[in-house]
Coordinates of C-alpha atoms and ligand atoms in Angstrom, one line a residue:
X1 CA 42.9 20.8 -37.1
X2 CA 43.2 22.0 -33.6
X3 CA 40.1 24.7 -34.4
X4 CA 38.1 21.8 -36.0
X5 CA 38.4 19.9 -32.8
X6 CA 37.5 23.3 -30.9
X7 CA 34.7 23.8 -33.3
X8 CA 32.5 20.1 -32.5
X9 CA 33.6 20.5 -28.7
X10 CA 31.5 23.6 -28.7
X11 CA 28.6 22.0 -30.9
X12 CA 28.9 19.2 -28.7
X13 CA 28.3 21.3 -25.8
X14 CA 25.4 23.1 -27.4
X15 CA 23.6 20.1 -28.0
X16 CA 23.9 19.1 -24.2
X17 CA 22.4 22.3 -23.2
X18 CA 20.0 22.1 -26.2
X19 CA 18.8 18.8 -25.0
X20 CA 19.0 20.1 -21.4
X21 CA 16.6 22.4 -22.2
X22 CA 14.3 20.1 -23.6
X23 CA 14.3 17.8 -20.5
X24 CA 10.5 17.5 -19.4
X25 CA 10.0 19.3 -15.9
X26 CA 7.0 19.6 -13.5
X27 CA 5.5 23.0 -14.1
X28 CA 6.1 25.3 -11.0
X29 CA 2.3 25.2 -9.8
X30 CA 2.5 21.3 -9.7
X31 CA 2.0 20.2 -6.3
X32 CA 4.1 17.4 -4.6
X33 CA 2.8 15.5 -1.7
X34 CA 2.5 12.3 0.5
X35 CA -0.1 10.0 1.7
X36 CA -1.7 7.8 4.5
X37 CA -4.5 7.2 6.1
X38 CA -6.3 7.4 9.8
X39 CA -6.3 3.4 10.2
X40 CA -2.8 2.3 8.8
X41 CA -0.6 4.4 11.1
X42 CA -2.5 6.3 13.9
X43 CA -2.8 3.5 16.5
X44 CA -4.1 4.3 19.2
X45 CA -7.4 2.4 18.6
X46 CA -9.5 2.5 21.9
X47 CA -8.0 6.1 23.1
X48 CA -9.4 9.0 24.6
X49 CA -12.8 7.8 23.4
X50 CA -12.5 6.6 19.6
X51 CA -15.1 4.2 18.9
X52 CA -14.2 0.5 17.4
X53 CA -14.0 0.5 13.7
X54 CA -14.9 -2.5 11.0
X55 CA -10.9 -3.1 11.1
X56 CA -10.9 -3.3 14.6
X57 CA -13.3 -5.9 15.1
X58 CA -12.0 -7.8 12.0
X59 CA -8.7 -8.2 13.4
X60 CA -9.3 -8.3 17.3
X61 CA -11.7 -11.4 16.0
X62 CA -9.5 -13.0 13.7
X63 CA -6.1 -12.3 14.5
X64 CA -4.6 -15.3 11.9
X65 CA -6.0 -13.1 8.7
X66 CA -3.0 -10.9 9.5
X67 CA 0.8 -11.8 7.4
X68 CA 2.7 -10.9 10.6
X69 CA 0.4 -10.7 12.9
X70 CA 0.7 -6.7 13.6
X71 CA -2.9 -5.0 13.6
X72 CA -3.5 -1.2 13.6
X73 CA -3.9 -1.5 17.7
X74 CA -0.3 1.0 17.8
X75 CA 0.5 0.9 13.9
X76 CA 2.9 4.2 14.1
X77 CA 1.6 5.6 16.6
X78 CA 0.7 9.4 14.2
X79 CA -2.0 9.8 17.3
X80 CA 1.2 10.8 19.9
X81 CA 4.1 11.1 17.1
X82 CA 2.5 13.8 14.2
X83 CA 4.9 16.6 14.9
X84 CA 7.3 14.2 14.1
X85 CA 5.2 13.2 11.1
X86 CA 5.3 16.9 10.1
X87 CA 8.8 17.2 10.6
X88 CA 9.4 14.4 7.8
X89 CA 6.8 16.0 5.6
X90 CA 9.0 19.4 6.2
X91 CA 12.1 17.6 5.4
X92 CA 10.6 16.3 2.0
X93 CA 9.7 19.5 1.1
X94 CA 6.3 18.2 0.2
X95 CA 3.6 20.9 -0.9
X96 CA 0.5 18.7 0.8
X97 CA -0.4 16.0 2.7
X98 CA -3.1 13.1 2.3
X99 CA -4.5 12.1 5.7
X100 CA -7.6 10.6 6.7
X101 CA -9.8 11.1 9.5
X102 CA -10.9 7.9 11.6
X103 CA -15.0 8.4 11.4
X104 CA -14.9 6.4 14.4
X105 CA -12.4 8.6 16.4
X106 CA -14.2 11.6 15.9
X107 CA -18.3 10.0 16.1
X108 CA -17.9 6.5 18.2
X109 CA -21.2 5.8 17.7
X110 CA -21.1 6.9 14.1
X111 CA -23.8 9.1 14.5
X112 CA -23.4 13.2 15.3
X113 CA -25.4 13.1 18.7
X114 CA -22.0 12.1 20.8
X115 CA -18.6 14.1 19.4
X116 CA -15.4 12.8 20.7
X117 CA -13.8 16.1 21.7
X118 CA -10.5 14.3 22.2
X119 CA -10.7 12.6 18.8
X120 CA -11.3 16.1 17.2
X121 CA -8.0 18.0 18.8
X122 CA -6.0 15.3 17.4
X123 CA -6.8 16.5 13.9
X124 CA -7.3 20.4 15.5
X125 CA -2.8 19.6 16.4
X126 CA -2.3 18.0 13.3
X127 CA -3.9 20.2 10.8
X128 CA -2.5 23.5 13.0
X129 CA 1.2 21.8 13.0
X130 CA 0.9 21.4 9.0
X131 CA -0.2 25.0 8.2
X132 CA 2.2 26.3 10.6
X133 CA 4.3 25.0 8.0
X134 CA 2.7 26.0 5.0
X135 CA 1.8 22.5 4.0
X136 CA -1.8 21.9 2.5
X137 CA -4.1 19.2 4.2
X138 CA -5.4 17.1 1.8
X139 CA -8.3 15.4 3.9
X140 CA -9.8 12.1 3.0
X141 CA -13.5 11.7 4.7
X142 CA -13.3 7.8 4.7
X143 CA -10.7 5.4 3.9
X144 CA -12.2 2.0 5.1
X145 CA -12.7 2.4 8.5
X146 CA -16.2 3.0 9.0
X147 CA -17.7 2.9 12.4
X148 CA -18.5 -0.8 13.8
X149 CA -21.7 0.1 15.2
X150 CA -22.9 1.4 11.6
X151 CA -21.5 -1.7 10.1
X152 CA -23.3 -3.5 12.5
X153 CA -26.7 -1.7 10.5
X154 CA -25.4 -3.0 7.5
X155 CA -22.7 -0.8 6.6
X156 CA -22.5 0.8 2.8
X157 CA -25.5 -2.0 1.5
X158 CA -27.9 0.2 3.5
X159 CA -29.7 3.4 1.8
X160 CA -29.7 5.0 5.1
X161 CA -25.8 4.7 4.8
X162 CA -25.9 8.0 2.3
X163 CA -27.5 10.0 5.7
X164 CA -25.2 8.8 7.9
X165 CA -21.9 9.8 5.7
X166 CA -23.8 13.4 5.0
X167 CA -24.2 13.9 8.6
X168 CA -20.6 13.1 10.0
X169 CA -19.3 14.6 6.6
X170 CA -21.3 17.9 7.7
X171 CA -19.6 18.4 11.4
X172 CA -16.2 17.8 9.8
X173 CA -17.3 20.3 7.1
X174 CA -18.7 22.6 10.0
X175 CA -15.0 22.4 12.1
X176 CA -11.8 22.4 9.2
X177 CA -13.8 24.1 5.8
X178 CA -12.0 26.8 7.3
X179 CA -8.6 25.3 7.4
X180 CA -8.6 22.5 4.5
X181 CA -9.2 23.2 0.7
X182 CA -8.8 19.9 -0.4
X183 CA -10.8 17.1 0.4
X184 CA -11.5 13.6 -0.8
X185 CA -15.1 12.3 0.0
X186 CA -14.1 8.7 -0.5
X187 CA -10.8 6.7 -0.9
X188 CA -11.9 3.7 -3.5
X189 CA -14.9 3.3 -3.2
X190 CA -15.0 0.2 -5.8
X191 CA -11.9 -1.6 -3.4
X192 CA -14.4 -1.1 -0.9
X193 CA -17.8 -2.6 -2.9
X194 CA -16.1 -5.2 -5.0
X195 CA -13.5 -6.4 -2.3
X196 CA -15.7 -6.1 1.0
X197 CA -19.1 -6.4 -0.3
X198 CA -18.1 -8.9 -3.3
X199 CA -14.8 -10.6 -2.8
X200 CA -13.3 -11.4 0.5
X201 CA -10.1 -9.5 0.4
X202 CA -11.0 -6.8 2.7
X203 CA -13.8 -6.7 5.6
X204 CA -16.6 -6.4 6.0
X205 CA -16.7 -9.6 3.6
X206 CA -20.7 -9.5 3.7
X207 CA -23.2 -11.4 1.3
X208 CA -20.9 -11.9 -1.1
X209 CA -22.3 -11.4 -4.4
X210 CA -25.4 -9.9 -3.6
X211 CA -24.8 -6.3 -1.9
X212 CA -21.5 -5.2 -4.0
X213 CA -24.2 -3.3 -6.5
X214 CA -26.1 -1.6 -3.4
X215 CA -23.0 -0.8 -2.0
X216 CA -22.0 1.3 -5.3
X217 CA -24.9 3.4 -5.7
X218 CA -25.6 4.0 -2.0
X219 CA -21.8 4.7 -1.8
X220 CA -21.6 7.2 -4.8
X221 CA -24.6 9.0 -3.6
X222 CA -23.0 9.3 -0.3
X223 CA -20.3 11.1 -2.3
X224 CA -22.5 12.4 -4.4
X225 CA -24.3 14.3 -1.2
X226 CA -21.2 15.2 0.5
X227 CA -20.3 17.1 -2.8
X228 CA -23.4 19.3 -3.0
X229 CA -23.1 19.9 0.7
X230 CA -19.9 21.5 0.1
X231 CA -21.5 23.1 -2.7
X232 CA -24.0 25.1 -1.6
X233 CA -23.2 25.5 2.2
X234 CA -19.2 26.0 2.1
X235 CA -18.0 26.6 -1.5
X236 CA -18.2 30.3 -1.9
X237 CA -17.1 30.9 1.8
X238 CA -13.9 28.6 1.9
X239 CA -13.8 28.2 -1.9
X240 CA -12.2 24.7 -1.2
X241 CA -12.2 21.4 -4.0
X242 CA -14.3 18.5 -3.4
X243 CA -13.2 15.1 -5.1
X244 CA -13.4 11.2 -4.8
X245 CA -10.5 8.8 -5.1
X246 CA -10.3 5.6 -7.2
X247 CA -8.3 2.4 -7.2
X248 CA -7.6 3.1 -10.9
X249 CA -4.9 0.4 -12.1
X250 CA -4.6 -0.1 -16.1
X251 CA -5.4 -3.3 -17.7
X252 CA -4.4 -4.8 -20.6
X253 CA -5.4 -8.1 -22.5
X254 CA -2.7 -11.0 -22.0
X255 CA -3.0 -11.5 -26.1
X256 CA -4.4 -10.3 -29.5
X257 CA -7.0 -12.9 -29.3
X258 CA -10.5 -11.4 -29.7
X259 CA -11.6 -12.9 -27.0
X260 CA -9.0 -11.5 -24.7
X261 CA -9.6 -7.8 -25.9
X262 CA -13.1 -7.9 -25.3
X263 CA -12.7 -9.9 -21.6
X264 CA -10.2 -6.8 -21.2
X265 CA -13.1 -4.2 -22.3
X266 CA -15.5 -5.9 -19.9
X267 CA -13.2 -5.9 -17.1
X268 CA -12.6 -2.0 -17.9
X269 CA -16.0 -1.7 -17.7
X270 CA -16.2 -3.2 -14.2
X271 CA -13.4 -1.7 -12.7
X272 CA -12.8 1.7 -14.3
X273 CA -16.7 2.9 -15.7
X274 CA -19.1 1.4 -13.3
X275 CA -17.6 4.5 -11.4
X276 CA -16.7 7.2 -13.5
X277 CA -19.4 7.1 -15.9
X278 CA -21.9 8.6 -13.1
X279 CA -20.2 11.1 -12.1
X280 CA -17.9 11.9 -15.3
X281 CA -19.6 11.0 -18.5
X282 CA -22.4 13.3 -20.2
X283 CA -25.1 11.6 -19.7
X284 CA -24.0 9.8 -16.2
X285 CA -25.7 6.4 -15.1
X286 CA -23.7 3.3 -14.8
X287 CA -22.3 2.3 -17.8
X288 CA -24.5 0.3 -20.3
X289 CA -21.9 -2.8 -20.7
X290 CA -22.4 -3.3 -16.9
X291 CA -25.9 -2.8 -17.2
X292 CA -26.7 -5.4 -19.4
X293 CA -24.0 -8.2 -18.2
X294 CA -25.4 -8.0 -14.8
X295 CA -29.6 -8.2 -16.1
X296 CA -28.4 -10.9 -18.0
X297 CA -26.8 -13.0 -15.7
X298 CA -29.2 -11.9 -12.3
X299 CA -32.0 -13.1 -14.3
X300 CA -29.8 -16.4 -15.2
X301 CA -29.6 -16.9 -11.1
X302 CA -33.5 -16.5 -10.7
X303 CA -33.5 -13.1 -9.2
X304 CA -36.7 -11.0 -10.4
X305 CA -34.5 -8.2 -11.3
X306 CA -30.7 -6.8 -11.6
X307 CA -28.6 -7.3 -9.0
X308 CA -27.3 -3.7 -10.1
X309 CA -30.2 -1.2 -8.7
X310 CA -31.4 1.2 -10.8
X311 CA -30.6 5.3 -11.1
X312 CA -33.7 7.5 -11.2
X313 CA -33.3 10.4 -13.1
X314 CA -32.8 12.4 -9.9
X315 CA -29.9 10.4 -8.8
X316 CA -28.4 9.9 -12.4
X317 CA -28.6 14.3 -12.2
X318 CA -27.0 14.6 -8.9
X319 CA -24.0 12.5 -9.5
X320 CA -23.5 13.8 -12.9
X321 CA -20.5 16.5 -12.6
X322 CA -20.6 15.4 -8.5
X323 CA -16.5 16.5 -7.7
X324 CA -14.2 19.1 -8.9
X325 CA -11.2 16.1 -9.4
X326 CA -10.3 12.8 -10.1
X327 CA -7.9 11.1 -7.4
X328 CA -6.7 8.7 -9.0
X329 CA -4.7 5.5 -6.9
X330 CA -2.8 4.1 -9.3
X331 CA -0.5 1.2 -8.8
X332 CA 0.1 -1.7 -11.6
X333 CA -1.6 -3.0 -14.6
X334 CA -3.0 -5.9 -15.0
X335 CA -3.0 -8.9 -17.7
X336 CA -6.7 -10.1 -18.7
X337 CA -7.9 -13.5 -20.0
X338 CA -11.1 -14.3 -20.6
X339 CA -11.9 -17.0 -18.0
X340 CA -14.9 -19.1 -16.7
X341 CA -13.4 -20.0 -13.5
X342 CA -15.3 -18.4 -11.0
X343 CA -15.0 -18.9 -7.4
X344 CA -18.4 -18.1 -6.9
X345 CA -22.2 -16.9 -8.7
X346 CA -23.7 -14.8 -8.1
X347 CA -20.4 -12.4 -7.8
X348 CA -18.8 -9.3 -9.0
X349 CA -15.9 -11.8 -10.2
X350 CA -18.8 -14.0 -11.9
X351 CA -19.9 -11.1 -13.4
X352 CA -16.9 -10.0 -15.2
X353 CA -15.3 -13.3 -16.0
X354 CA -11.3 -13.1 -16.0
X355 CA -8.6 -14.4 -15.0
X356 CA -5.5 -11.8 -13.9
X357 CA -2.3 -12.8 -15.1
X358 CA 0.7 -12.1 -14.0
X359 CA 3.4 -10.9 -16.3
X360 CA 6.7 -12.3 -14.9
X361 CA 9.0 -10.2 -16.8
X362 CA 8.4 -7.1 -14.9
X363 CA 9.7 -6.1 -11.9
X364 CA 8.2 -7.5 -8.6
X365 CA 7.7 -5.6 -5.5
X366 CA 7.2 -7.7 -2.5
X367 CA 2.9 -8.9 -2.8
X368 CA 2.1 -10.8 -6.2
X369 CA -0.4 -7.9 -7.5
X370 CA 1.8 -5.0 -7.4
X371 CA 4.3 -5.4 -10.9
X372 CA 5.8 -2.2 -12.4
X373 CA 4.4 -1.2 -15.8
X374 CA 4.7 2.7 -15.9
X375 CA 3.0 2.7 -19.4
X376 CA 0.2 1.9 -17.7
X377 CA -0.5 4.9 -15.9
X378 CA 0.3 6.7 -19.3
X379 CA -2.5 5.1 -21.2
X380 CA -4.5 5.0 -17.9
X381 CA -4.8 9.0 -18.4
X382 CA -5.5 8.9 -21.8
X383 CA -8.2 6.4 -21.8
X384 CA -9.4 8.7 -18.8
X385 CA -9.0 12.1 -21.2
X386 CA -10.6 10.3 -23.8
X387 CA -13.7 8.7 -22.4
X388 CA -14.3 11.5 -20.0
X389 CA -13.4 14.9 -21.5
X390 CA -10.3 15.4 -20.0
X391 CA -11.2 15.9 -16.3
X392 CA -8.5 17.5 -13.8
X393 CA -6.8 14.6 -12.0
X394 CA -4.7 14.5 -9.0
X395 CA -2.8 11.1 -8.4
X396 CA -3.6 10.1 -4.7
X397 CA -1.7 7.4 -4.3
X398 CA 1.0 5.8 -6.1
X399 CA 4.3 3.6 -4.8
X400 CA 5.9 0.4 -4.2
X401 CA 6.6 -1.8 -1.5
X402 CA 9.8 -3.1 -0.6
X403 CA 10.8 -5.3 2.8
X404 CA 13.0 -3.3 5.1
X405 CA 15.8 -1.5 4.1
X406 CA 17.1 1.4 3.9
X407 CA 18.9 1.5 0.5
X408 CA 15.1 0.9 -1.7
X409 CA 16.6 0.9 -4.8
X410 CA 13.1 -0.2 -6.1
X411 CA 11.1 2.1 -4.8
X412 CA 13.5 5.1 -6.5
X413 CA 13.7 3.1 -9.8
X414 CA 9.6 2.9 -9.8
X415 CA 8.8 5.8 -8.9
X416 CA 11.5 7.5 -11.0
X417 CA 9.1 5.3 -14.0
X418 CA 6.1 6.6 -13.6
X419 CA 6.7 10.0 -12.7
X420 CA 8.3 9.6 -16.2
X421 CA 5.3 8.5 -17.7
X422 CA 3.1 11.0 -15.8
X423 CA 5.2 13.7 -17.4
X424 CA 4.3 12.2 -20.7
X425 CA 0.5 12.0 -20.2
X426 CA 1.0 16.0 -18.8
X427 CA 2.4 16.7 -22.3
X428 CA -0.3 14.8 -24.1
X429 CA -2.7 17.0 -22.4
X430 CA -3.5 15.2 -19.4
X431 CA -4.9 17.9 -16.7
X432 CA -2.6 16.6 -13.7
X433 CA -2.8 19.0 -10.3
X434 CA -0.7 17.0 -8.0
X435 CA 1.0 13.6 -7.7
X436 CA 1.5 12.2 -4.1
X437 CA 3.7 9.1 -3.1
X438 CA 1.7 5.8 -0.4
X439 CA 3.0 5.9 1.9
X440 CA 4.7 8.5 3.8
X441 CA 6.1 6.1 6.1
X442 CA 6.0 2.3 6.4
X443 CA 2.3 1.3 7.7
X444 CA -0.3 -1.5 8.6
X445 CA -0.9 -2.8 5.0
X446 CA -4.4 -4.3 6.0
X447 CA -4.2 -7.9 6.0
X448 CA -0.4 -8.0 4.8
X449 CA 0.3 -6.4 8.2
X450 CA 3.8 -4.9 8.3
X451 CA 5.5 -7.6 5.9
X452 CA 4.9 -5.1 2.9
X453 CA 6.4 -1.8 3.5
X454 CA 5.6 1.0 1.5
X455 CA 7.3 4.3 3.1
X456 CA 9.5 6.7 1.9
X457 CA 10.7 6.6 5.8
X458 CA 10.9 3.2 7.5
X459 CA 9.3 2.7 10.5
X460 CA 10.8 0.3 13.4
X461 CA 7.4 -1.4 14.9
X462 CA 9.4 -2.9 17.7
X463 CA 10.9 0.2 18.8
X464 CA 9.2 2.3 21.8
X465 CA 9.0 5.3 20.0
X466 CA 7.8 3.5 16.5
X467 CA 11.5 5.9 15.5
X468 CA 11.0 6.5 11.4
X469 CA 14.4 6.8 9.4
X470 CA 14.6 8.3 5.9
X471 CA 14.9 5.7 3.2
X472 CA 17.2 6.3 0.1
X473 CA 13.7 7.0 -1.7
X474 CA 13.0 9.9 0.3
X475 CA 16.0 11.8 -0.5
X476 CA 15.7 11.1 -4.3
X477 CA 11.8 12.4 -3.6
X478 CA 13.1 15.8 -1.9
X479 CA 15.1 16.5 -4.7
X480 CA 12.6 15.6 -7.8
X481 CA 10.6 18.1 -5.6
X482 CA 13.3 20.8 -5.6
X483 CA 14.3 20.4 -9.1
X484 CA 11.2 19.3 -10.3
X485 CA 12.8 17.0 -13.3
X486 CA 13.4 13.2 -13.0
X487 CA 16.9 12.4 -13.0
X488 CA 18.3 9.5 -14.3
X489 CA 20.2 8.5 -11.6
X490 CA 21.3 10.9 -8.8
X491 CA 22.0 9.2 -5.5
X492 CA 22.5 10.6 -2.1
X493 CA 25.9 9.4 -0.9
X494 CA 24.6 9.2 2.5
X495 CA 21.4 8.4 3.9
X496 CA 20.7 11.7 6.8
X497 CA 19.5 9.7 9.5
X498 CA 16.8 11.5 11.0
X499 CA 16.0 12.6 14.4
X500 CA 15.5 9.8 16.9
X501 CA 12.2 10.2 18.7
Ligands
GBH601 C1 -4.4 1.1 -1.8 O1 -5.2 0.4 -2.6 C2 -5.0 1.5 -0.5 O2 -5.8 2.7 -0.7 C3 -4.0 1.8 0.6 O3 -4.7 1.9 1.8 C4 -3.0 0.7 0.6 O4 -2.1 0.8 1.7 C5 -2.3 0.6 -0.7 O5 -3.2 0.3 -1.7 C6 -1.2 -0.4 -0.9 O6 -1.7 -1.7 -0.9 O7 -3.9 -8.9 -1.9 O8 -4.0 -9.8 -4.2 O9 -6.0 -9.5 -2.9 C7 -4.7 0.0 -3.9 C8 -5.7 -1.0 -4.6 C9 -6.8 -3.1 -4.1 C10 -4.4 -3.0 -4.2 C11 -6.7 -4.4 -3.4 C12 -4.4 -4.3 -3.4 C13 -5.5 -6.4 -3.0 C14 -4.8 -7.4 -3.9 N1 -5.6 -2.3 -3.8 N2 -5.5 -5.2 -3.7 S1 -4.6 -9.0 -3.2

C-alpha cells in the first residue's frame, strides 16, 4: 500500500514538472522595456532655451482644462533628475527605454536655422547615461508636442508640415543615428488627427471636422519621409529600425445584432485601417470603406469633394512598406453600437457613427475609457497578422492607472493579463520584438493632470526633488523580466524603497 502511495507521489511530481515545462515563457531575445515621453515628465518648459510647445500654450491659456490643475511646467522634472531615471530603469532590469525628444527643446522655432545646444546635451547625458548601462534608447521623434510657432502655420493640416518634420527629423538623424537603433517617427498619429484635428480631447482642437483627413495624409507622409531618409542616408551605416506607433485598442460590437457588427467593422475601419492599410497592406492607399463613407457623406454636407484627400500613385508607393515595425499602444477594448448621435457634422465621429459603450463588468482603472479586457490585445494581433501579413510588432505602450499608492494591486493583476495574452498571440504566430510598460514613472496625463497615475514608480509632485518610489508593480515587472514567465501570484514581501533624491 505504502509503494502505491510512493508510486502517484512520484507521478504527481512528474506531472508538476511536466506541466512546469510547458509553462509559456518569453523567448530569451524578447526585449523588456519602459516608456514616456518628452512632455509628460521633463518639465522644465522654458529652460535653457526650449521653445513653447502646442501643450504649453494650451495649458498656460487655459489652466481649468487640467483635472488637478498640474501642467507639464515641472512635471518630474527628467530634465535635472535622468540619472535617477536611469537608475530605476537599471533597477528594473529593463532591456530599452521609450523616450521622446521635445521638437521644441531642441529647434524653438521649429525650424533647423537656430539649434538649441542646451536642449541637445540633455538628450547627449541622457542617451550616454543609458548606454553606459547597456540599455537601448528607443527614440520617439514626436509625441504631441510639436513646436507652437509651427502650430501657429497650421500645424499637421499644412502640406508644408511633411518638410518641416523631414528637416528637424534629419539633424536628430545627423547627431544620435550613431547612438540609437530604434526609433519611432510618430507616437499615434490618429490620437493626434482624430482627437486634435477632429474631436476636442487633445489640442490643438482646430476646425473640427474639416482638417482631421489633411492631417492624416500630410502626417503619414511625414512618416513616410522620415523613413526613407533613414533609408537611404543612415540605414547601411547605423543599420538601425525605423517604425511608427499607433493608438491601437481592440473593439468589439456590444451585441450580435447585424447592425452592431457592421458599426463595429466601420469603426475598425476608422480607427485601425485608415492607418495601417498605407503603409502595411499590398496595395496601400486608405482603406476603401473609409473612402467611400467619407465621399458619401462630404458630398451630403455640400463640399465639391471628399473631405479625405486623395493618394497619387507616388504617395500611395512611398508609404507602402514605409517602417520596419509596428508600435503598437494598446490599452482597452471598446464596446460598439451603431449610433446616430453625433455631436457634430461634418466630423470624424459623424463619419463613423457609434456610440462606445462601457462594459461595467470589467475591471476599472481610475478614467472611464481605460477597462481591462486582455483578450483584446490577443485578437488585436491576430486581426493585425491577418489583414496585414503578419508584420513584426513591438508593443509601445501598454498599462494601467491607479491613484496613489504603493501596493497597485491593479496594475500587477493587468499587466500580469495581457502579458498573458501577448504570450498567446506569440504562440499563434504573432511576430512580437518587444513589449514596454506606460509609464515608467507617474506623469502629467495631458488633460487628467496628475489625478491618473500610471507609473511603475510613483512620483511625489509636491516634493522638491519630485523623489520617485518603486510601486509593488515594479518589483513584479523586474522579476517577469528576470524569469521571463508570468507568475500567478508572486509578491514582494517588501516594497525596496528607493533612493531618496
Ligand atoms: C496614450 O494614448 C498616450 O500615448 C500617452 O501619452 C498617455 O499617457 C497614455 O495614453 C495614457 O493615457 O479621456 O475619454 O477622451 C492612448 C490612447 C487616446 C487613450 C485618447 C485616452 C482619451 C479618452 N488614448 N484617450 S477620453
Amino acid at each position: 500500500m505504502n509503494l502505491l502511495w510512493c508510486l502517484i507521489y512520484i507521478c504527481l511530481i512528474g506531472v508538476e514538472a511536466w506541466s512546469d515545462n510547458k509553462r509559456r515563457k518569453f523567448s530569451n531575445d524578447f526585449k523588456f522595456g519602459v516608456s514616456t515621453s518628452a512632455y509628460q515628465v521633463e518639465g522644465a518648459w522654458n529652460v535653457d532655451g526650449k521653445g513653447e510647445s502646442i501643450w504649453d500654450r494650451y495649458f498656460h491659456d487655459n489652466p481649468n482644462v487640467i483635472t488637478d490643475g498640474r501642467n507639464g511646467d515641472e512635471a518630474c522634472d527628467s530634465y535635472h533628475k535622468y540619472k535617477r531615471d536611469v537608475e530605476m530603469l537599471r533597477e528594473l532590469g529593463v532591456d530599452y527605454y521609450r523616450f521622446s525628444i521635445s521638437w521644441p527643446r531642441v529647434l524653438p522655432s521649429g525650424f533647423p536655422n537656430e539649434q538649441n545646444k542646451l536642449g541637445f546635451q540633455y538628450y547627449d547625458n541622457l542617451i550616454d547615461e543609458l548606454l553606459k548601462y547597456n540599455i537601448m534608447p528607443m527614440v520617439t521623434l514626436y509625441h504631441f508636442d510639436l513646436p507652437q510657432k509651427l502650430q501657429d502655420l497650421g500645424g499637421w493640416a499644412n502640406p508644408h508640415s511633411v518638410d518641416w518634420f523631414v528637416d528637424y527629423v534629419r539633424v536628430v538623424f545627423d547627431r544620435y543615428a550613431s547612438k540609437v537603433k530604434h526609433w519611432i517617427t510618430i507616437n499615434q498619429p490618429n490620437s493626434i488627427c482624430t482627437s486634435a484635428y477632429g474631436e476636442t480631447a487633445m489640442t490643438p482642437d482646430l476646425n473640427k471636422g474639416i482638417t482631421e483627413y489633411q492631417c492624416t495624409k500630410n502626417i503619414l507622409l511625414a512618416h513616410a519621409m522620415a523613413y526613407r531618409l533613414y533609408q537611404k542616408e543612415y540605414k547601411n551605416k547605423y543599420k538601425g529600425s525605423v517604425g511608427i506607433s499607433m493608438s491601437l485598442n481592440w473593439a468589439d460590437p456590444v451585441d450580435n445584432s447585424t447592425e452592431n457588427v457592421e458599426a463595429t467593422e466601420v469603426f475598425r475601419g476608422f480607427n485601425i485601417d485608415l492607418f495601417l492599410n498605407p503603409i502595411w497592406s499590398k496595395n496601400g492607399d486608405f482603406p476603401s470603406i473609409v473612402k467611400k463613407i467619407v465621399a458619401e457623406k462630404s458630398k451630403q454636407q455640400g463640399f465639391s469633394k471628399s473631405r479625405l484627400p486623395v493618394l497619387s500613385p507616388e504617395e500611395i508607393e512611398l508609404l507602402r512598406g514605409s517602417a520596419d515595425f509596428l508600435g503598437v499602444n494598446h490599452y482597452t477594448t471598446d464596446l460598439v453600437k451603431a449610433s446616430a448621435k453625433y455631436i457634430h457634422s461634418p466630423s470624424f465621429e459623424n463619419d463613423v457613427g457609434v456610440e462606445i459603450v462601457l462594459d461595467e463588468k470589467r475591471n476599472q482603472s481610475q478614467p472611464s475609457w481605460l477597462r481591462s479586457a486582455p483578450y483584446g490585445l490577443y485578437k488585436l494581433c491576430i486581426y493585425i497578422n491577418q489583414n496585414y501579413d503578419y508584420p513584426t510588432i513591438y508593443i509601445t505602450e501598454n498599462g494601467w492607472s491607479t491613484k496613489t499608492g504603493l501596493w497597485d494591486r491593479s496594475r500587477v493583476e493587468n499587466m500580469r493579463l495581457y502579458l498573458n495574452a501577448l504570450l498567446l498571440a506569440i504562440e499563434d504566430g504573432t511576430t512580437v520584438k518587444g513589449y514596454t510598460v506606460w509609464s515608467l514613472m507617474d506623469n502629467v496625463e495631458w488633460q487628467a493632470g496628475t489625478s491618473e497615475r500610471f507609473g511603475l514608480y510613483e512620483v511625489d509632485f509636491d516634493s522638491r526633488y519630485k523623489k520617485r518610489t518603486a510601486r509593488m508593480s515594479a518589483l513584479v515587472y523586474k522579476r517577469i523580466i528576470q524569469s521571463r514567465i508570468v507568475e500567478k501570484d508572486w509578491e514582494p514581501r517588501n516594497l525596496y524603497i528607493s533612493s531618496q533624491y
